[in-house]
PDB file of C-alpha atoms in Angstrom:
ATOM      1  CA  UNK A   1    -187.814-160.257 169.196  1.00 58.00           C
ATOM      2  CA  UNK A   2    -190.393-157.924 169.171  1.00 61.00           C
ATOM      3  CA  UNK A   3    -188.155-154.668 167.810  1.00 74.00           C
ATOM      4  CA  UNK A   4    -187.675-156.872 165.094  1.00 78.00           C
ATOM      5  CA  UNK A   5    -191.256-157.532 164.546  1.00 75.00           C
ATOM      6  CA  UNK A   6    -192.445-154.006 164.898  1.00 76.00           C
ATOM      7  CA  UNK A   7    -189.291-153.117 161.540  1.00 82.00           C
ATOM      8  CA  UNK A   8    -191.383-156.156 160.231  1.00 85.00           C
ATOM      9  CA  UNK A   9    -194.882-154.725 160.391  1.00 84.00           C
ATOM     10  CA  UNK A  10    -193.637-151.276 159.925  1.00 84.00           C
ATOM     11  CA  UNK A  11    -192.594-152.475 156.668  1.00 88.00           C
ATOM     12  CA  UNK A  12    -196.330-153.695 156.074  1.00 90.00           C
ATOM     13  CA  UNK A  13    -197.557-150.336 156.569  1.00 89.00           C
ATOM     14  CA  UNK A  14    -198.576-151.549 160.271  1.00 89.00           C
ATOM     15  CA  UNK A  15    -197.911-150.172 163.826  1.00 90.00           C
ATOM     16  CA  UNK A  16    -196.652-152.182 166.984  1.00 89.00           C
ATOM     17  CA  UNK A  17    -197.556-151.428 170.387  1.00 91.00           C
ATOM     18  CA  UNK A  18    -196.488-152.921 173.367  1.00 91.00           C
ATOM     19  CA  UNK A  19    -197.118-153.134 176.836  1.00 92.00           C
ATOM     20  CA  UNK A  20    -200.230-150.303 176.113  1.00 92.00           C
ATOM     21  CA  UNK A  21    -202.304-149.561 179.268  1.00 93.00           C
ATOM     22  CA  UNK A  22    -205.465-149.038 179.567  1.00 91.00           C
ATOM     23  CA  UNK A  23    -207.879-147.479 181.970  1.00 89.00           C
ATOM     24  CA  UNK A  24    -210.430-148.921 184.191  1.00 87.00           C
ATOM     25  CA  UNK A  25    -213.560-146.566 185.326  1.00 85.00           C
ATOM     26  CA  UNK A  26    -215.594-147.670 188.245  1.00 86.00           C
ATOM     27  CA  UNK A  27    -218.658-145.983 189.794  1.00 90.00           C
ATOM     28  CA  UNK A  28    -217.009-142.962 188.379  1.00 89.00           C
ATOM     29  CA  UNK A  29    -213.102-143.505 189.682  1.00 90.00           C
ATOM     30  CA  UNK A  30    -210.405-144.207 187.148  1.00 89.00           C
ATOM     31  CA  UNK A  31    -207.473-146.062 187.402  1.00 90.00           C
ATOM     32  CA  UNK A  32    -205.435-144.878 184.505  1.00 88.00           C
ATOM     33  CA  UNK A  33    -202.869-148.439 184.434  1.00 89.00           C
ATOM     34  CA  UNK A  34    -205.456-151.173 185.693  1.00 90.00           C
ATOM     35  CA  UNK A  35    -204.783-153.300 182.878  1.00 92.00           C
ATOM     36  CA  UNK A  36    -201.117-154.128 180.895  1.00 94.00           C
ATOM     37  CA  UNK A  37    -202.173-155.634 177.418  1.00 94.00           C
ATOM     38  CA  UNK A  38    -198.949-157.354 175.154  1.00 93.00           C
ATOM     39  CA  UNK A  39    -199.407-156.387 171.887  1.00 93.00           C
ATOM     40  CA  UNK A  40    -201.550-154.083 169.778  1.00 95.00           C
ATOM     41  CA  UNK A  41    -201.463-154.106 166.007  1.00 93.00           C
ATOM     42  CA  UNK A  42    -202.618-151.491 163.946  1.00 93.00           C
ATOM     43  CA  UNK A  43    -205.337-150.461 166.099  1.00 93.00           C
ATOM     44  CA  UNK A  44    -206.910-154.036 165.088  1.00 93.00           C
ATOM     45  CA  UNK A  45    -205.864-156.776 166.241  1.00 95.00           C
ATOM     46  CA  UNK A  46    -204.695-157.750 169.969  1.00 96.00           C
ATOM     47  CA  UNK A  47    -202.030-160.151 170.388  1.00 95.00           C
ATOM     48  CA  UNK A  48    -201.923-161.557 174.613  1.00 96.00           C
ATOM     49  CA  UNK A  49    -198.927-163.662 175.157  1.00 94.00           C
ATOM     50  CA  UNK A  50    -198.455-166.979 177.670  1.00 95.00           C
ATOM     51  CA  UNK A  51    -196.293-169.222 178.790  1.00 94.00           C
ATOM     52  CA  UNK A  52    -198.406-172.086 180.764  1.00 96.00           C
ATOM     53  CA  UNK A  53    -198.926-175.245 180.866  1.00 96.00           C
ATOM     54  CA  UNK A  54    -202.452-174.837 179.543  1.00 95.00           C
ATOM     55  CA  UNK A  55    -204.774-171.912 178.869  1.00 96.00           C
ATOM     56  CA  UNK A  56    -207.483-171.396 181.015  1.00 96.00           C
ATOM     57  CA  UNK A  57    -210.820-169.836 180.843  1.00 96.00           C
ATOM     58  CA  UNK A  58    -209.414-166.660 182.755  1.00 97.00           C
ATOM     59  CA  UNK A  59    -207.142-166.255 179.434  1.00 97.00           C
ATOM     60  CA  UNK A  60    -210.006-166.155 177.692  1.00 97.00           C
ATOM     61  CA  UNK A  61    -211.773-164.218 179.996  1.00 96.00           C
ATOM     62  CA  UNK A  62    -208.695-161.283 180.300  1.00 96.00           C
ATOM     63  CA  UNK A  63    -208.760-160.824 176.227  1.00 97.00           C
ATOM     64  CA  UNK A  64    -212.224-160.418 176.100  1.00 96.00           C
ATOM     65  CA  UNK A  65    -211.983-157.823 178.732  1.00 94.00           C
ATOM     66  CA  UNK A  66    -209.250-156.167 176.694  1.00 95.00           C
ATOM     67  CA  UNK A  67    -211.102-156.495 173.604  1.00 96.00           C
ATOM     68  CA  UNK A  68    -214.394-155.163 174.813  1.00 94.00           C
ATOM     69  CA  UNK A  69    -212.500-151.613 176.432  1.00 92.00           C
ATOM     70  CA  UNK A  70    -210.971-151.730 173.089  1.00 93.00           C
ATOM     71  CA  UNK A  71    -213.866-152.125 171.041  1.00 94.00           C
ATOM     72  CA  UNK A  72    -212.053-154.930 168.671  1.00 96.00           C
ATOM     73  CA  UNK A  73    -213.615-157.805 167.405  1.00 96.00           C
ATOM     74  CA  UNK A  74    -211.219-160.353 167.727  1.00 95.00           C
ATOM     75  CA  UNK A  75    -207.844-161.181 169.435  1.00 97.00           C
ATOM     76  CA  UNK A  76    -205.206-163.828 169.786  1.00 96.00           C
ATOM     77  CA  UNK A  77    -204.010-165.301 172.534  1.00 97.00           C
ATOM     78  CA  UNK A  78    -200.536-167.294 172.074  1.00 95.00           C
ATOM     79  CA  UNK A  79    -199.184-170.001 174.527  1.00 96.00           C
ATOM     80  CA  UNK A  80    -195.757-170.576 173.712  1.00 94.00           C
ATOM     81  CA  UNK A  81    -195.210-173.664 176.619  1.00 95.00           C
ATOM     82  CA  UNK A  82    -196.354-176.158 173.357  1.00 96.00           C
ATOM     83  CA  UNK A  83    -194.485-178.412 171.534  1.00 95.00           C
ATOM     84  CA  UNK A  84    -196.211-176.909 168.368  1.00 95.00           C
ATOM     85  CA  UNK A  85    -196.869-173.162 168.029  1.00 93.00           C
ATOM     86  CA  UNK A  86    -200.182-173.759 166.132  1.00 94.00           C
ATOM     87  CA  UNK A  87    -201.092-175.382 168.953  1.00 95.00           C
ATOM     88  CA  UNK A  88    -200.653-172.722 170.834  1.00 96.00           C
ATOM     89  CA  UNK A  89    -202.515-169.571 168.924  1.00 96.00           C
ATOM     90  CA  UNK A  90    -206.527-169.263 170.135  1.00 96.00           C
ATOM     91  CA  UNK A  91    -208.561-167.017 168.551  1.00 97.00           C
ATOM     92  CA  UNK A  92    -210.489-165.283 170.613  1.00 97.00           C
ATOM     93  CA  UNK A  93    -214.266-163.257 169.989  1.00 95.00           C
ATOM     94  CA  UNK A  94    -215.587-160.420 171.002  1.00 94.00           C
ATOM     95  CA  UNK A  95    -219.090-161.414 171.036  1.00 90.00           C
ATOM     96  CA  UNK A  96    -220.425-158.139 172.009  1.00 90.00           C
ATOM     97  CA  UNK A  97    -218.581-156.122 169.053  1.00 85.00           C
ATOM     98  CA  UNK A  98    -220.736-154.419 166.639  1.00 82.00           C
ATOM     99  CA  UNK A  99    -219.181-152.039 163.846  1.00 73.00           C
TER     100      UNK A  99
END
């Protein structure tokens, strides 16, 4: 699925990654893999992917992180345990984002 979607977007003029890391500094210590984010598109747009029952304010919470070490604006987070995938997709803000 998602080698076909990164010949998809590649097609667009868009890049795929997956699975990036990213670091997390604390009180001057880094941990280069801390955090495992799904997808990353173009640089500009993050893409976290579910399967549960319902999403939950840690979700939320885990995109913002992303999108904040990131410095993105906004990211979507996709629960595919729905009987409708548009009920599934949440958009998700970086509130603290400024260009």
């Amino acid at each position: 699925y998602q080698d076909c979607l990164a010949i998809e977007l590649s097609t667009l003029g868009l890049s795929l990654e997956r699975e990036k890391t990213l670091p997390l500094k604390y009180r001057g210590q880094s941990i280069e893999n801390a955090y495992r984010l799904d997808l990353l598109i173009d640089q500009r747009l993050l893409v976290e992917l579910k399967a549960v029952d319902s999403i939950q304010p840690i979700h939320r919470v885990q995109v913002t992180t992303y999108l904040k070490l990131l410095h993105l604006p906004l990211g979507l987070l996709i629960n595919f345990n729905v009987p409708l995938i548009k009920d599934g997709i949440t958009r998700v803000l970086n509130l603290d984002f400024q260009s």
